[in-house]
Amino acid sequence: MRIAILADIHANLDAFIAVLRDCENRGGVEEYWFLGDVVNYGPDPAKCVEIMRRLKHCAVCGNHDLAAAGKISTRLFNPDAAAAMEWTIKQLNPQDAGFLSALEQTAVRGDFMLLHGSPRDPVWEYLISKGQAEENFSYFSSKYCFVGHSHEPLIFRLDENGHTEYVNFNEGIGQVIGDFRLIINPGSVGQPRDGDPRASYAILDSETSMIKLYRVTYDIGATQLKMVKANLPLRLVARLEKGM
Ligand code: ZN
C-alpha cells in the first residue's frame, strides 16, 4: 500500500493541491495520513479542511487545530499566530470546527504511530535534536513514529546500541523502513521552515518498505496575495517565499 504523509498544511490550499497533484503524477496513493495543523497562518482554512475530510485518511490534531476548535487558548501562541487564529476561527463553519475538535492527539496504523509534536508531548514539543529523539523513543511502543510541528523534514534512527542518529532525508532519496526504530518528520506542506520554500511531503510504500521525501513547487505569490487581502500578519506572508 502507498500512503502519502502530510504535516502542517496550515491553510495553504495552493501548496496542498500541488502536493495532491504530485501524488497523482507519481501513480497515486491509497491513503493519506495527516500529522496535524491543517489550519492557521494561511488564507484557505475551510477549503483545506473540506478537501482533507473528503480524502481517505487517518489524521491527528496539532496545536493550531486545537486552538481553532476552541480546545486551547490562543494566549499560548505568539502574537502573529494568535492574530491569524482569530481570523481563521471566523472562516470555519461549525462542521469544520467539529471535525477539528474530534481529532485525537495520537493514532496507530500498523507499525506506525502518528502524532503532531513528539511522543512525550504530542501537542507542543518540537522534536529536532538527537538528544530529544533518543529520550522520545521510550515514549511510544510502535516500531515507528511520524511527527510534524517543526516544519523540517527529519529522520531519527535508534541504532542497536540505543544511540540515536540522523538519517539523510533529502528529496527523492528512498530510505528503508527496516529493523531499526525510526521517528520521521515529512516536513511541512504549507509553511516549510528548512530554507526551501517548496511544499514538503513523503510517500510511504509498505510493500517495498521505503519512504521518499518530495518537494513540490506551487504559486507562492498567489498565496501571499490572498493573505495580504485577508489582512493576515505580514511576517507570515513574507516567510513563505523564504521557507523559514
Ligand atoms: Zn505547524
PDB file of C-alpha atoms and ligand atoms in Angstrom:
ATOM      1  CA  MET A   1       0.000   0.000   0.000  1.00  0.00           C
ATOM      2  CA  ARG A   2       1.180   3.512  -0.829  1.00  0.00           C
ATOM      3  CA  ILE A   3       0.441   6.218   1.717  1.00  0.00           C
ATOM      4  CA  ALA A   4       1.080   9.964   1.488  1.00  0.00           C
ATOM      5  CA  ILE A   5       2.310  11.535   4.731  1.00  0.00           C
ATOM      6  CA  LEU A   6       1.354  15.206   5.091  1.00  0.00           C
ATOM      7  CA  ALA A   7       2.014  17.566   8.001  1.00  0.00           C
ATOM      8  CA  ASP A   8       1.447  21.239   8.720  1.00  0.00           C
ATOM      9  CA  ILE A   9      -0.691  22.209   5.735  1.00  0.00           C
ATOM     10  CA  HIS A  10      -1.537  25.436   7.565  1.00  0.00           C
ATOM     11  CA  ALA A  11      -4.426  26.551   5.369  1.00  0.00           C
ATOM     12  CA  ASN A  12      -2.183  26.779   2.311  1.00  0.00           C
ATOM     13  CA  LEU A  13      -4.586  25.482  -0.361  1.00  0.00           C
ATOM     14  CA  ASP A  14      -2.246  26.070  -3.316  1.00  0.00           C
ATOM     15  CA  ALA A  15       0.529  24.056  -1.667  1.00  0.00           C
ATOM     16  CA  PHE A  16      -1.960  21.335  -0.622  1.00  0.00           C
ATOM     17  CA  ILE A  17      -3.395  20.977  -4.146  1.00  0.00           C
ATOM     18  CA  ALA A  18       0.110  20.937  -5.657  1.00  0.00           C
ATOM     19  CA  VAL A  19       1.026  18.070  -3.320  1.00  0.00           C
ATOM     20  CA  LEU A  20      -2.158  16.122  -4.158  1.00  0.00           C
ATOM     21  CA  ARG A  21      -1.386  16.530  -7.887  1.00  0.00           C
ATOM     22  CA  ASP A  22       2.190  15.417  -7.317  1.00  0.00           C
ATOM     23  CA  CYS A  23       0.865  12.272  -5.586  1.00  0.00           C
ATOM     24  CA  GLU A  24      -1.370  11.550  -8.587  1.00  0.00           C
ATOM     25  CA  ASN A  25       1.516  12.105 -11.012  1.00  0.00           C
ATOM     26  CA  ARG A  26       3.562   9.558  -9.087  1.00  0.00           C
ATOM     27  CA  GLY A  27       0.895   6.883  -9.506  1.00  0.00           C
ATOM     28  CA  GLY A  28      -1.424   7.858  -6.674  1.00  0.00           C
ATOM     29  CA  VAL A  29      -1.762   6.670  -3.096  1.00  0.00           C
ATOM     30  CA  GLU A  30      -4.385   4.584  -1.316  1.00  0.00           C
ATOM     31  CA  GLU A  31      -4.491   6.670   1.835  1.00  0.00           C
ATOM     32  CA  TYR A  32      -3.405  10.000   3.303  1.00  0.00           C
ATOM     33  CA  TRP A  33      -2.008  10.335   6.825  1.00  0.00           C
ATOM     34  CA  PHE A  34      -2.223  13.849   8.280  1.00  0.00           C
ATOM     35  CA  LEU A  35       0.025  14.835  11.171  1.00  0.00           C
ATOM     36  CA  GLY A  36      -1.791  17.936  12.369  1.00  0.00           C
ATOM     37  CA  ASP A  37      -2.048  21.696  11.827  1.00  0.00           C
ATOM     38  CA  VAL A  38      -4.275  21.731   8.769  1.00  0.00           C
ATOM     39  CA  VAL A  39      -5.329  25.285   9.698  1.00  0.00           C
ATOM     40  CA  ASN A  40      -3.934  28.700  10.652  1.00  0.00           C
ATOM     41  CA  TYR A  41      -1.354  31.011   9.068  1.00  0.00           C
ATOM     42  CA  GLY A  42      -2.640  30.520   5.509  1.00  0.00           C
ATOM     43  CA  PRO A  43      -5.595  32.036   3.622  1.00  0.00           C
ATOM     44  CA  ASP A  44      -7.810  28.950   2.975  1.00  0.00           C
ATOM     45  CA  PRO A  45      -8.561  27.096   6.233  1.00  0.00           C
ATOM     46  CA  ALA A  46     -12.112  25.995   5.341  1.00  0.00           C
ATOM     47  CA  LYS A  47     -11.194  24.662   1.893  1.00  0.00           C
ATOM     48  CA  CYS A  48      -8.209  22.747   3.264  1.00  0.00           C
ATOM     49  CA  VAL A  49     -10.384  21.107   5.952  1.00  0.00           C
ATOM     50  CA  GLU A  50     -13.023  20.266   3.339  1.00  0.00           C
ATOM     51  CA  ILE A  51     -10.524  18.576   0.998  1.00  0.00           C
ATOM     52  CA  MET A  52      -8.902  16.700   3.847  1.00  0.00           C
ATOM     53  CA  ARG A  53     -12.277  15.367   5.038  1.00  0.00           C
ATOM     54  CA  ARG A  54     -13.087  14.014   1.576  1.00  0.00           C
ATOM     55  CA  LEU A  55      -9.820  12.072   1.170  1.00  0.00           C
ATOM     56  CA  LYS A  56      -9.434   8.571   2.573  1.00  0.00           C
ATOM     57  CA  HIS A  57      -7.376   9.451   5.588  1.00  0.00           C
ATOM     58  CA  CYS A  58      -6.115   8.973   9.104  1.00  0.00           C
ATOM     59  CA  ALA A  59      -5.472  12.242  10.965  1.00  0.00           C
ATOM     60  CA  VAL A  60      -4.331  13.609  14.297  1.00  0.00           C
ATOM     61  CA  CYS A  61      -4.642  17.156  15.666  1.00  0.00           C
ATOM     62  CA  GLY A  62      -1.939  19.795  16.022  1.00  0.00           C
ATOM     63  CA  ASN A  63      -1.781  22.750  18.380  1.00  0.00           C
ATOM     64  CA  HIS A  64      -3.373  25.037  15.759  1.00  0.00           C
ATOM     65  CA  ASP A  65      -6.257  22.627  15.130  1.00  0.00           C
ATOM     66  CA  LEU A  66      -6.929  22.503  18.879  1.00  0.00           C
ATOM     67  CA  ALA A  67      -6.966  26.303  19.091  1.00  0.00           C
ATOM     68  CA  ALA A  68      -9.283  26.570  16.060  1.00  0.00           C
ATOM     69  CA  ALA A  69     -11.635  24.079  17.746  1.00  0.00           C
ATOM     70  CA  GLY A  70     -11.612  26.185  20.922  1.00  0.00           C
ATOM     71  CA  LYS A  71      -9.863  23.472  22.935  1.00  0.00           C
ATOM     72  CA  ILE A  72      -6.760  25.500  23.833  1.00  0.00           C
ATOM     73  CA  SER A  73      -6.275  29.248  24.277  1.00  0.00           C
ATOM     74  CA  THR A  74      -4.505  31.426  21.698  1.00  0.00           C
ATOM     75  CA  ARG A  75      -2.718  33.059  24.668  1.00  0.00           C
ATOM     76  CA  LEU A  76      -0.224  30.216  24.231  1.00  0.00           C
ATOM     77  CA  PHE A  77       0.557  31.488  20.693  1.00  0.00           C
ATOM     78  CA  ASN A  78       2.913  34.246  19.544  1.00  0.00           C
ATOM     79  CA  PRO A  79       1.127  37.492  18.507  1.00  0.00           C
ATOM     80  CA  ASP A  80       1.176  36.741  14.742  1.00  0.00           C
ATOM     81  CA  ALA A  81      -0.149  33.209  15.232  1.00  0.00           C
ATOM     82  CA  ALA A  82      -2.829  34.456  17.637  1.00  0.00           C
ATOM     83  CA  ALA A  83      -3.948  37.200  15.211  1.00  0.00           C
ATOM     84  CA  ALA A  84      -4.123  34.719  12.336  1.00  0.00           C
ATOM     85  CA  MET A  85      -6.054  32.293  14.531  1.00  0.00           C
ATOM     86  CA  GLU A  86      -8.667  34.927  15.341  1.00  0.00           C
ATOM     87  CA  TRP A  87      -9.234  35.350  11.597  1.00  0.00           C
ATOM     88  CA  THR A  88      -9.117  31.573  10.980  1.00  0.00           C
ATOM     89  CA  ILE A  89     -11.837  30.814  13.526  1.00  0.00           C
ATOM     90  CA  LYS A  90     -14.188  33.184  11.668  1.00  0.00           C
ATOM     91  CA  GLN A  91     -13.640  31.283   8.384  1.00  0.00           C
ATOM     92  CA  LEU A  92     -14.656  27.879   9.756  1.00  0.00           C
ATOM     93  CA  ASN A  93     -18.244  26.646   9.847  1.00  0.00           C
ATOM     94  CA  PRO A  94     -19.493  24.510  12.778  1.00  0.00           C
ATOM     95  CA  GLN A  95     -18.888  21.282  10.806  1.00  0.00           C
ATOM     96  CA  ASP A  96     -15.245  22.252  10.160  1.00  0.00           C
ATOM     97  CA  ALA A  97     -14.738  23.125  13.828  1.00  0.00           C
ATOM     98  CA  GLY A  98     -16.465  19.885  14.851  1.00  0.00           C
ATOM     99  CA  PHE A  99     -14.183  17.872  12.576  1.00  0.00           C
ATOM    100  CA  LEU A 100     -11.077  19.513  14.091  1.00  0.00           C
ATOM    101  CA  SER A 101     -12.455  19.091  17.595  1.00  0.00           C
ATOM    102  CA  ALA A 102     -12.927  15.348  17.071  1.00  0.00           C
ATOM    103  CA  LEU A 103      -9.312  14.708  16.027  1.00  0.00           C
ATOM    104  CA  GLU A 104      -7.290  12.667  18.513  1.00  0.00           C
ATOM    105  CA  GLN A 105      -3.727  13.573  19.569  1.00  0.00           C
ATOM    106  CA  THR A 106      -2.344  10.177  18.523  1.00  0.00           C
ATOM    107  CA  ALA A 107      -3.314   7.394  16.128  1.00  0.00           C
ATOM    108  CA  VAL A 108      -1.789   3.999  15.374  1.00  0.00           C
ATOM    109  CA  ARG A 109      -1.762   2.386  11.914  1.00  0.00           C
ATOM    110  CA  GLY A 110       0.061  -0.959  11.849  1.00  0.00           C
ATOM    111  CA  ASP A 111       3.672  -0.398  12.957  1.00  0.00           C
ATOM    112  CA  PHE A 112       3.283   3.378  12.862  1.00  0.00           C
ATOM    113  CA  MET A 113       2.242   5.887  15.478  1.00  0.00           C
ATOM    114  CA  LEU A 114       1.017   9.243  14.153  1.00  0.00           C
ATOM    115  CA  LEU A 115       1.145  12.473  16.162  1.00  0.00           C
ATOM    116  CA  HIS A 116       1.970  16.155  15.796  1.00  0.00           C
ATOM    117  CA  GLY A 117       4.696  17.209  18.259  1.00  0.00           C
ATOM    118  CA  SER A 118       6.574  14.403  19.985  1.00  0.00           C
ATOM    119  CA  PRO A 119       5.670  11.072  21.609  1.00  0.00           C
ATOM    120  CA  ARG A 120       6.068  12.531  25.108  1.00  0.00           C
ATOM    121  CA  ASP A 121       4.221  15.756  24.267  1.00  0.00           C
ATOM    122  CA  PRO A 122       2.061  15.253  21.134  1.00  0.00           C
ATOM    123  CA  VAL A 123       0.832  18.858  21.110  1.00  0.00           C
ATOM    124  CA  TRP A 124       3.779  21.130  21.885  1.00  0.00           C
ATOM    125  CA  GLU A 125       7.288  19.619  21.743  1.00  0.00           C
ATOM    126  CA  TYR A 126       9.407  20.482  18.682  1.00  0.00           C
ATOM    127  CA  LEU A 127      11.393  17.316  18.091  1.00  0.00           C
ATOM    128  CA  ILE A 128      14.557  18.462  16.329  1.00  0.00           C
ATOM    129  CA  SER A 129      17.650  17.256  18.218  1.00  0.00           C
ATOM    130  CA  LYS A 130      19.161  13.794  18.547  1.00  0.00           C
ATOM    131  CA  GLY A 131      19.030  14.082  22.340  1.00  0.00           C
ATOM    132  CA  GLN A 132      15.306  14.764  22.285  1.00  0.00           C
ATOM    133  CA  ALA A 133      14.718  11.934  19.838  1.00  0.00           C
ATOM    134  CA  GLU A 134      16.696   9.487  21.996  1.00  0.00           C
ATOM    135  CA  GLU A 135      14.531  10.331  25.013  1.00  0.00           C
ATOM    136  CA  ASN A 136      11.330  10.170  22.984  1.00  0.00           C
ATOM    137  CA  PHE A 137      11.870   6.623  21.686  1.00  0.00           C
ATOM    138  CA  SER A 138      10.821   5.319  25.118  1.00  0.00           C
ATOM    139  CA  TYR A 139       7.506   7.214  24.947  1.00  0.00           C
ATOM    140  CA  PHE A 140       5.911   5.158  22.172  1.00  0.00           C
ATOM    141  CA  SER A 141       5.533   1.421  21.722  1.00  0.00           C
ATOM    142  CA  SER A 142       5.005   1.226  17.941  1.00  0.00           C
ATOM    143  CA  LYS A 143       8.085   0.470  15.901  1.00  0.00           C
ATOM    144  CA  TYR A 144       7.995   3.772  14.032  1.00  0.00           C
ATOM    145  CA  CYS A 145       6.555   7.206  14.682  1.00  0.00           C
ATOM    146  CA  PHE A 146       5.546  10.026  12.326  1.00  0.00           C
ATOM    147  CA  VAL A 147       5.721  13.578  13.702  1.00  0.00           C
ATOM    148  CA  GLY A 148       5.232  17.107  12.343  1.00  0.00           C
ATOM    149  CA  HIS A 149       5.264  20.502  14.114  1.00  0.00           C
ATOM    150  CA  SER A 150       8.884  21.610  13.481  1.00  0.00           C
ATOM    151  CA  HIS A 151       8.203  22.008   9.731  1.00  0.00           C
ATOM    152  CA  GLU A 152      11.584  20.389   8.987  1.00  0.00           C
ATOM    153  CA  PRO A 153      11.986  17.029   7.214  1.00  0.00           C
ATOM    154  CA  LEU A 154      13.960  14.726   9.522  1.00  0.00           C
ATOM    155  CA  ILE A 155      14.505  11.046  10.265  1.00  0.00           C
ATOM    156  CA  PHE A 156      15.975   9.825  13.558  1.00  0.00           C
ATOM    157  CA  ARG A 157      17.067   6.193  13.850  1.00  0.00           C
ATOM    158  CA  LEU A 158      17.635   4.296  17.094  1.00  0.00           C
ATOM    159  CA  ASP A 159      20.656   2.058  16.484  1.00  0.00           C
ATOM    160  CA  GLU A 160      21.427  -1.341  18.062  1.00  0.00           C
ATOM    161  CA  ASN A 161      23.399   0.339  20.885  1.00  0.00           C
ATOM    162  CA  GLY A 162      20.497   2.538  21.906  1.00  0.00           C
ATOM    163  CA  HIS A 163      22.004   5.641  20.304  1.00  0.00           C
ATOM    164  CA  THR A 164      20.077   7.962  18.047  1.00  0.00           C
ATOM    165  CA  GLU A 165      21.405   9.186  14.719  1.00  0.00           C
ATOM    166  CA  TYR A 166      20.160  11.466  11.972  1.00  0.00           C
ATOM    167  CA  VAL A 167      19.332   9.704   8.707  1.00  0.00           C
ATOM    168  CA  ASN A 168      19.718  11.544   5.405  1.00  0.00           C
ATOM    169  CA  PHE A 169      16.176  12.532   4.395  1.00  0.00           C
ATOM    170  CA  ASN A 170      16.662  14.598   1.287  1.00  0.00           C
ATOM    171  CA  GLU A 171      14.370  14.971  -1.689  1.00  0.00           C
ATOM    172  CA  GLY A 172      13.886  11.856  -3.805  1.00  0.00           C
ATOM    173  CA  ILE A 173      16.256   9.607  -1.811  1.00  0.00           C
ATOM    174  CA  GLY A 174      14.447   6.489  -0.622  1.00  0.00           C
ATOM    175  CA  GLN A 175      15.016   5.389   2.957  1.00  0.00           C
ATOM    176  CA  VAL A 176      14.392   1.856   4.115  1.00  0.00           C
ATOM    177  CA  ILE A 177      11.824   1.250   6.818  1.00  0.00           C
ATOM    178  CA  GLY A 178      13.604  -1.736   8.306  1.00  0.00           C
ATOM    179  CA  ASP A 179      14.818  -3.287  11.544  1.00  0.00           C
ATOM    180  CA  PHE A 180      15.610  -0.086  13.411  1.00  0.00           C
ATOM    181  CA  ARG A 181      13.053   2.113  15.123  1.00  0.00           C
ATOM    182  CA  LEU A 182      12.520   5.490  13.444  1.00  0.00           C
ATOM    183  CA  ILE A 183      10.978   8.880  14.128  1.00  0.00           C
ATOM    184  CA  ILE A 184      10.105  10.535  10.808  1.00  0.00           C
ATOM    185  CA  ASN A 185       9.028  14.098  10.005  1.00  0.00           C
ATOM    186  CA  PRO A 186       7.907  14.670   6.365  1.00  0.00           C
ATOM    187  CA  GLY A 187       8.375  18.469   6.626  1.00  0.00           C
ATOM    188  CA  SER A 188       5.573  20.971   6.109  1.00  0.00           C
ATOM    189  CA  VAL A 189       3.209  21.216   3.156  1.00  0.00           C
ATOM    190  CA  GLY A 190       2.096  24.793   3.753  1.00  0.00           C
ATOM    191  CA  GLN A 191       4.898  26.587   5.572  1.00  0.00           C
ATOM    192  CA  PRO A 192       8.327  24.900   5.212  1.00  0.00           C
ATOM    193  CA  ARG A 193      10.992  26.185   7.610  1.00  0.00           C
ATOM    194  CA  ASP A 194      14.125  24.405   6.407  1.00  0.00           C
ATOM    195  CA  GLY A 195      15.170  27.127   3.970  1.00  0.00           C
ATOM    196  CA  ASP A 196      13.429  25.514   0.985  1.00  0.00           C
ATOM    197  CA  PRO A 197      10.081  27.209   0.272  1.00  0.00           C
ATOM    198  CA  ARG A 198       8.690  24.293  -1.756  1.00  0.00           C
ATOM    199  CA  ALA A 199       5.950  22.168  -0.200  1.00  0.00           C
ATOM    200  CA  SER A 200       7.323  19.085   1.554  1.00  0.00           C
ATOM    201  CA  TYR A 201       5.713  15.657   1.990  1.00  0.00           C
ATOM    202  CA  ALA A 202       6.572  11.954   1.871  1.00  0.00           C
ATOM    203  CA  ILE A 203       5.227   8.761   0.317  1.00  0.00           C
ATOM    204  CA  LEU A 204       5.479   5.517   2.259  1.00  0.00           C
ATOM    205  CA  ASP A 205       5.374   2.280   0.277  1.00  0.00           C
ATOM    206  CA  SER A 206       4.591  -0.566   2.651  1.00  0.00           C
ATOM    207  CA  GLU A 207       5.291  -3.221   0.012  1.00  0.00           C
ATOM    208  CA  THR A 208       8.856  -2.104  -0.665  1.00  0.00           C
ATOM    209  CA  SER A 209       9.288  -0.761   2.902  1.00  0.00           C
ATOM    210  CA  MET A 210      10.629   2.520   1.564  1.00  0.00           C
ATOM    211  CA  ILE A 211       9.842   6.129   2.319  1.00  0.00           C
ATOM    212  CA  LYS A 212      10.706   9.004  -0.010  1.00  0.00           C
ATOM    213  CA  LEU A 213      10.592  12.753   0.536  1.00  0.00           C
ATOM    214  CA  TYR A 214       9.270  15.005  -2.218  1.00  0.00           C
ATOM    215  CA  ARG A 215       9.405  18.796  -2.664  1.00  0.00           C
ATOM    216  CA  VAL A 216       6.789  20.486  -4.820  1.00  0.00           C
ATOM    217  CA  THR A 217       6.681  23.984  -6.278  1.00  0.00           C
ATOM    218  CA  TYR A 218       3.449  25.959  -6.070  1.00  0.00           C
ATOM    219  CA  ASP A 219       2.358  29.539  -6.715  1.00  0.00           C
ATOM    220  CA  ILE A 220       3.697  31.186  -3.547  1.00  0.00           C
ATOM    221  CA  GLY A 221       2.872  34.678  -4.882  1.00  0.00           C
ATOM    222  CA  ALA A 222      -0.813  33.804  -5.345  1.00  0.00           C
ATOM    223  CA  THR A 223      -0.987  32.500  -1.759  1.00  0.00           C
ATOM    224  CA  GLN A 224       0.753  35.621  -0.450  1.00  0.00           C
ATOM    225  CA  LEU A 225      -1.700  37.853  -2.314  1.00  0.00           C
ATOM    226  CA  LYS A 226      -4.660  36.081  -0.714  1.00  0.00           C
ATOM    227  CA  MET A 227      -3.011  36.511   2.698  1.00  0.00           C
ATOM    228  CA  VAL A 228      -2.497  40.236   2.166  1.00  0.00           C
ATOM    229  CA  LYS A 229      -6.134  40.633   1.070  1.00  0.00           C
ATOM    230  CA  ALA A 230      -7.244  38.804   4.234  1.00  0.00           C
ATOM    231  CA  ASN A 231      -5.077  41.160   6.339  1.00  0.00           C
ATOM    232  CA  LEU A 232      -3.060  38.301   7.763  1.00  0.00           C
ATOM    233  CA  PRO A 233       0.205  39.333   9.536  1.00  0.00           C
ATOM    234  CA  LEU A 234       2.875  40.400   7.011  1.00  0.00           C
ATOM    235  CA  ARG A 235       5.605  38.402   8.720  1.00  0.00           C
ATOM    236  CA  LEU A 236       3.595  35.262   7.921  1.00  0.00           C
ATOM    237  CA  VAL A 237       3.229  36.401   4.310  1.00  0.00           C
ATOM    238  CA  ALA A 238       6.974  37.086   3.899  1.00  0.00           C
ATOM    239  CA  ARG A 239       8.235  33.862   5.431  1.00  0.00           C
ATOM    240  CA  LEU A 240       6.563  31.666   2.759  1.00  0.00           C
ATOM    241  CA  GLU A 241       8.962  32.722  -0.003  1.00  0.00           C
ATOM    242  CA  LYS A 242      11.992  32.196   2.246  1.00  0.00           C
ATOM    243  CA  GLY A 243      10.910  28.821   3.544  1.00  0.00           C
ATOM    244  CA  MET A 244      11.844  29.986   7.040  1.00  0.00           C
TER     245      MET A 244
HETATM  246 ZN    ZN B   1       2.624  23.765  12.360  1.00  0.00          ZN
END
